[in-house]
Amino acid sequence: MDSGQTTDVAVVGIGRTAYTRDLNAARTPLTLGAEAARNAIADAGLTPADIDGCASYAMNDSATFGQVPYAIGVDELTWNLDVYGGGTGSYTSVHSAAMALSSGACSYAVVFRSLCGRSGLRYGDAEGMASLLTHGDQQFDFASGYAIPPQWFAMWARRHQAEYGTTAEDLGAIAVAERAHAARNPHAVMRSELTLDQYLQGRMISAPLRVYDCSLEVDGACAIVLTTAERARDLAQPPVYLRGGEFTWNSGGSWNNWPDFTEMYTAKVAKRFWNRFGIRPADIDVACIYDCFTYTLLVSLEGLGFYDKGAGGDFFREGRATYGGDVVVNPHGGLLSEGYIHGFNHHVEAVEQLRGQAGQRQVPGARTAVVTAGGGPYGGALLYEAA
Amino acid sequence: MAGTDAALRAFQPVPDGLTEPFWRGAAEGRLVLSRCPRCRRWQHPPLTACRVCGVTLHPEVAPMAGVIYSYTTMYHSSVPLYDPPYVVAVVEVGAIEGPRIVVRVVDCDPDQVDVGAPVTIEMRDLPGGTYKVPVAVLTQSAIEVISP
């Protein structure tokens, strides 16, 4: 990378719990968050006493930035942040931690996401969603039975189908590709092969989205530890540099007023993102793209410029999104097959890949990774780079 | 209907100073949306003042017709208001690029619904209470055009 853009922040530790759909194994979000944070701190060669910054994001379904550090024996934080919101929060919490470290507000920050997405409040349950959403605009949607995320993303996907001829097979190619990646990932919850036929026979949730288009709801937590590049040099793992990112927030009222359902936040940030670092899609080795639904992934990569409008199905079918192709997209299997840790597992995967520690799913020679967070009108993209 | 009254409670409107005109209009059989008296832009969901002009918005009767911008057919048993399958659409009121509302598309086979189809707006009872909610019905010409 020869641009003048530099960063002084690195990820130095990663940790996770097991991800599970086993209701008999259910633990609390606090227990899960504490385990993931402990694992990330130990991975870095640090102890909880070193941690003085903490951030997380949630939708009233998790443990807070205060509970988790307390639970693992952190004495005092000099910086914290609790973000209310969806997958976008993985950008906001990580990027804010980087700024806090750069400014000296803290020295070692742990950022985590923990949720019981299976045994607790499931996002596919409309009454549960009603309890999560806090602003009055939702009443217009809810009265028409428009209440759960699969409906929202199906609504957007249908418009893309109408304008660009996107097919069930195009969306299926993404689900199949992510599952094939998950087969190599011991942390993934769904590792058995998924064929296109099986995909097409899958239960329809909200047309055109089938069950295999949807996030895999699981219980689990993951965490990363960040510090300054200077401190990172002396720790247990090779540092992975967080070079920065670009973010967009739009459509503060209702998603329904986003003018064009055939694009999402990445269309807004793409030019800024590539220009910021002086790179282009061909320079990216690993793309951990927020994939709450297949359509989110299809249109997010499209917006970043990895392919032309409407060409996403071919991109996946022709193997350009996997090993030996243009870029390896979600080598962990993503939210569809590894599990829905609300996109935070994308950061963990990017770091593991750039350390060269991803085992059977290692992307050979991986040096650069983009991690996106968000869906619909808002979200961001971060660039990570190997040491 | 699919759900008990308790289950339906979470899906009832919560009228306040901003949203009450919409629900009162619906009860009276009219689609009432917020509109700027100066620049004439519609604003839905409603706000107190125009985002562009800053002047106070007024509730105004909108056309009871529109065009389907997009739609989805819900098969998952999750929303206790309506028995699946049911179709939800984003409709652009009046004409393409009009203000958008979310409605069910009723009285048709889901296969008859299409992006770009013209619809008329009607008010129907909202299960679980005393409110009425707008729905869309495919206009007769649209049904004829896309039926086999």
Tab-separated table of C-alpha atoms in Angstrom, chain A residues 124-127 130 137 139-148 151 154-155 158-159 162-163 203-208 254 256-262, chain B residues 7 10-11 13-15 19 22-23 44-46 69-76 78-82 86 88-90 100 102-104 115 126 133-134:
chain	number	residue	atom	x	y	z
A	124	GLY	CA	-37.584	-12.751	13.165
A	125	ASP	CA	-40.266	-12.446	15.839
A	126	ALA	CA	-42.499	-9.459	15.213
A	127	GLU	CA	-43.558	-8.885	18.808
A	130	ALA	CA	-41.907	-4.226	18.379
A	137	ASP	CA	-42.467	6.112	12.803
A	139	GLN	CA	-46.433	2.487	13.815
A	140	PHE	CA	-47.197	3.082	10.159
A	141	ASP	CA	-45.289	-0.019	9.104
A	142	PHE	CA	-46.417	-2.261	11.934
A	143	ALA	CA	-50.124	-1.660	11.310
A	144	SER	CA	-49.638	-3.103	7.833
A	145	GLY	CA	-47.860	-6.164	9.176
A	146	TYR	CA	-44.469	-4.903	7.989
A	147	ALA	CA	-42.468	-5.648	11.090
A	148	ILE	CA	-39.489	-7.977	10.724
A	151	GLN	CA	-39.684	-8.236	5.021
A	154	ALA	CA	-37.254	-8.587	0.675
A	155	MET	CA	-38.994	-5.322	-0.195
A	158	ARG	CA	-37.898	-7.165	-5.153
A	159	ARG	CA	-37.176	-3.723	-6.553
A	162	ALA	CA	-37.707	-5.584	-11.180
A	163	GLU	CA	-34.996	-3.213	-12.354
A	203	ARG	CA	-39.126	-22.341	2.996
A	204	MET	CA	-40.230	-18.933	1.768
A	205	ILE	CA	-39.998	-16.364	4.572
A	206	SER	CA	-40.947	-13.137	2.837
A	207	ALA	CA	-40.721	-13.448	-0.930
A	208	PRO	CA	-38.342	-13.235	-2.628
A	254	SER	CA	-38.054	5.957	7.612
A	256	ASN	CA	-39.087	3.648	3.123
A	257	ASN	CA	-37.986	7.095	1.974
A	258	TRP	CA	-34.531	5.976	0.807
A	259	PRO	CA	-34.904	6.907	-2.849
A	260	ASP	CA	-33.469	3.801	-4.507
A	261	PHE	CA	-33.973	0.344	-2.966
A	262	THR	CA	-31.494	-1.127	-5.477
B	7	ALA	CA	-50.624	-10.129	20.990
B	10	ALA	CA	-47.941	-4.076	20.096
B	11	PHE	CA	-49.182	-3.344	16.574
B	13	PRO	CA	-50.942	2.950	16.550
B	14	VAL	CA	-49.729	5.310	19.235
B	15	PRO	CA	-51.219	8.628	18.090
B	19	THR	CA	-49.489	11.130	13.948
B	22	PHE	CA	-53.215	10.277	9.916
B	23	TRP	CA	-55.201	7.887	12.107
B	44	HIS	CA	-44.506	11.015	5.716
B	45	PRO	CA	-43.906	9.955	8.446
B	46	PRO	CA	-45.025	13.391	9.619
B	69	TYR	CA	-42.713	0.929	-5.849
B	70	SER	CA	-41.937	-2.527	-4.445
B	71	TYR	CA	-43.620	-5.322	-2.523
B	72	THR	CA	-43.001	-8.533	-0.601
B	73	THR	CA	-45.218	-11.490	0.144
B	74	MET	CA	-45.008	-12.529	3.778
B	75	TYR	CA	-45.165	-16.289	4.415
B	76	HIS	CA	-43.565	-16.458	7.858
B	78	SER	CA	-44.592	-13.956	12.912
B	79	VAL	CA	-46.949	-10.999	12.747
B	80	PRO	CA	-50.168	-11.837	14.604
B	81	LEU	CA	-52.247	-9.201	12.782
B	82	TYR	CA	-52.695	-11.023	9.494
B	86	TYR	CA	-50.111	-11.502	2.744
B	88	VAL	CA	-47.015	-5.650	1.821
B	89	ALA	CA	-46.085	-2.889	-0.605
B	90	VAL	CA	-44.405	0.469	-0.601
B	100	ARG	CA	-44.429	6.693	0.108
B	102	VAL	CA	-46.597	1.089	3.485
B	103	VAL	CA	-49.810	-0.842	2.886
B	104	ARG	CA	-51.039	-4.370	2.442
B	115	VAL	CA	-43.738	-3.333	-9.343
B	126	LEU	CA	-56.978	-2.888	11.958
B	133	VAL	CA	-55.485	1.284	8.310
B	134	PRO	CA	-54.914	2.025	4.627
